XYZ file of C-alpha atoms in Angstrom:
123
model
C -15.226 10.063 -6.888
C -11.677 9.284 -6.147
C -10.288 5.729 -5.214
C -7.596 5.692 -2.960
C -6.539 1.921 -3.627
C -7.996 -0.980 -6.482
C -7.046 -4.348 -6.726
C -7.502 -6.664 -9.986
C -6.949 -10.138 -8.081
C -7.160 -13.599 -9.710
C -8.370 -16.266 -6.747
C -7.385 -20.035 -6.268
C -5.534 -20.246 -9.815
C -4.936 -24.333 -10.534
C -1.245 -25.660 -11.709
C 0.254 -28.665 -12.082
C 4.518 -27.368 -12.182
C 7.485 -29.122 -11.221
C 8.985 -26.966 -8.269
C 10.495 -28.578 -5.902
C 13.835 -29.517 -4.173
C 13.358 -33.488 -4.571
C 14.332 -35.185 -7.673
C 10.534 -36.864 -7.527
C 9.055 -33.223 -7.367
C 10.972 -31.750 -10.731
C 10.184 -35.426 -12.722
C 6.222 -36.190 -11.468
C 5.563 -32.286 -10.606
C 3.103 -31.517 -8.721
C -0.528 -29.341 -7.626
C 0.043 -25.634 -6.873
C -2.513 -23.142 -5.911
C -1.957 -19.148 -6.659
C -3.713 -16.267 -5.264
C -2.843 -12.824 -6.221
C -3.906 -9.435 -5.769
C -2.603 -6.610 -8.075
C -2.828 -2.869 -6.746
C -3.400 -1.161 -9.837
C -5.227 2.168 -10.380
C -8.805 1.427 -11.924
C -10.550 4.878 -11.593
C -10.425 5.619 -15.537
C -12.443 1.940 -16.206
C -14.463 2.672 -13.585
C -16.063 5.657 -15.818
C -14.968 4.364 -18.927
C -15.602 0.767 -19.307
C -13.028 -0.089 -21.593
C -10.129 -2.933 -21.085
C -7.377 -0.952 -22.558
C -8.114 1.290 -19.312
C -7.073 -1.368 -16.712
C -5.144 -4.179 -16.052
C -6.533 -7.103 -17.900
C -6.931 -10.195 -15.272
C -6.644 -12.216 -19.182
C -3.572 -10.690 -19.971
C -2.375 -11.298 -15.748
C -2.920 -15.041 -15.708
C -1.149 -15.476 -19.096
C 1.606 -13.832 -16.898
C 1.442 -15.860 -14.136
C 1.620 -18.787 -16.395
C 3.711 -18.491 -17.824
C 5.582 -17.992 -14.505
C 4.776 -20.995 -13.151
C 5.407 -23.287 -16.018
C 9.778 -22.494 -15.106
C 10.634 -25.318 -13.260
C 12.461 -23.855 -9.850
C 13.744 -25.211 -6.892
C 12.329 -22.928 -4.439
C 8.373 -21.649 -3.958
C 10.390 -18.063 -2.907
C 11.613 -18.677 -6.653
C 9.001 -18.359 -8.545
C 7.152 -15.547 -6.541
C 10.111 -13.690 -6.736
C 9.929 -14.070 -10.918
C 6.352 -13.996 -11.086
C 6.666 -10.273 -8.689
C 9.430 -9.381 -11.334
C 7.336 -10.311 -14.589
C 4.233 -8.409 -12.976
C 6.245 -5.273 -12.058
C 7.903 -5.080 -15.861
C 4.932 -5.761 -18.025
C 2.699 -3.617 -15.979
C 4.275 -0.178 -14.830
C 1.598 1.106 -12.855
C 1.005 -1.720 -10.540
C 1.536 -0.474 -7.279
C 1.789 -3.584 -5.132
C 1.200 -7.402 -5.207
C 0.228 -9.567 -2.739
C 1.096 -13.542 -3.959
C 0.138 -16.974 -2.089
C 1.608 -19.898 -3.185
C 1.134 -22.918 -2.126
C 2.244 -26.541 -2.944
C -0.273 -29.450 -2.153
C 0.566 -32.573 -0.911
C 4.107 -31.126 -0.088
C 6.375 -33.950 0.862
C 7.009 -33.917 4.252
C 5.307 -36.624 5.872
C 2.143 -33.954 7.122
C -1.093 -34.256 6.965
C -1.964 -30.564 5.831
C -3.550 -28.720 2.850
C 0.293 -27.442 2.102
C 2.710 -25.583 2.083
C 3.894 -22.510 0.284
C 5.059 -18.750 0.598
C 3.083 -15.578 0.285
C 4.953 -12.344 -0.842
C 3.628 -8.094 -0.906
C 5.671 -6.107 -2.997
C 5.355 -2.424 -2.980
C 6.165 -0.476 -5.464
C 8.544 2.479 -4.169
């Protein structure tokens, strides 16, 4: 059997950072939510079942953590770091798909938030 594309993804990840333009936003901080999908190639685990022969979701949220613990200005920021970080520690990720999003953004809206979602291919 031979997989064309896998994805290790970690879904509706819980933070409370300090990102944010406003002086409020980088003191109080703030609720983020994170979505990410990680193209990775998984055919080895899939007959071996062993961690070392995959990309450890454990290993990606420590990562993403990490990450999102940098206070930044800009939601494009951290995505952009949290891409980088991915990319470095994991050489054979082939893409990334991120969603970030900030709840409660302030802007005088009534919404579920606002944020930035990201795909990076690797080239």
């Amino acid at each position: 059997m031979k997989v064309v594309e896998g994805y290790i993804f970690l879904r509706e990840l819980r933070f409370h950072a300090f990102h944010g333009v406003m002086p409020q936003e980088r003191q109080v901080g703030g609720d983020f939510i994170l979505d990410i999908r990680v193209g990775y190639p998984l055919e080895q685990a899939m007959t071996s079942d062993e961690v070392q022969d995959t990309l450890n979701y454990a290993s990606l949220y420590e990562l993403v953590a990490q990450e999102m613990g940098q206070p930044s200005k800009l939601l494009e920021h951290v995505a952009g770091r949290i891409v980088r970080a991915i990319e470095k520690s994991f050489p054979q990720v082939s893409s990334i798909d991120l969603k970030l999003t900030k709840q409660n953004p302030p802007m005088g809206a009534d919404c579920q938030g606002a944020g930035v979602e990201v795909h990076f291919e690797r080239s």
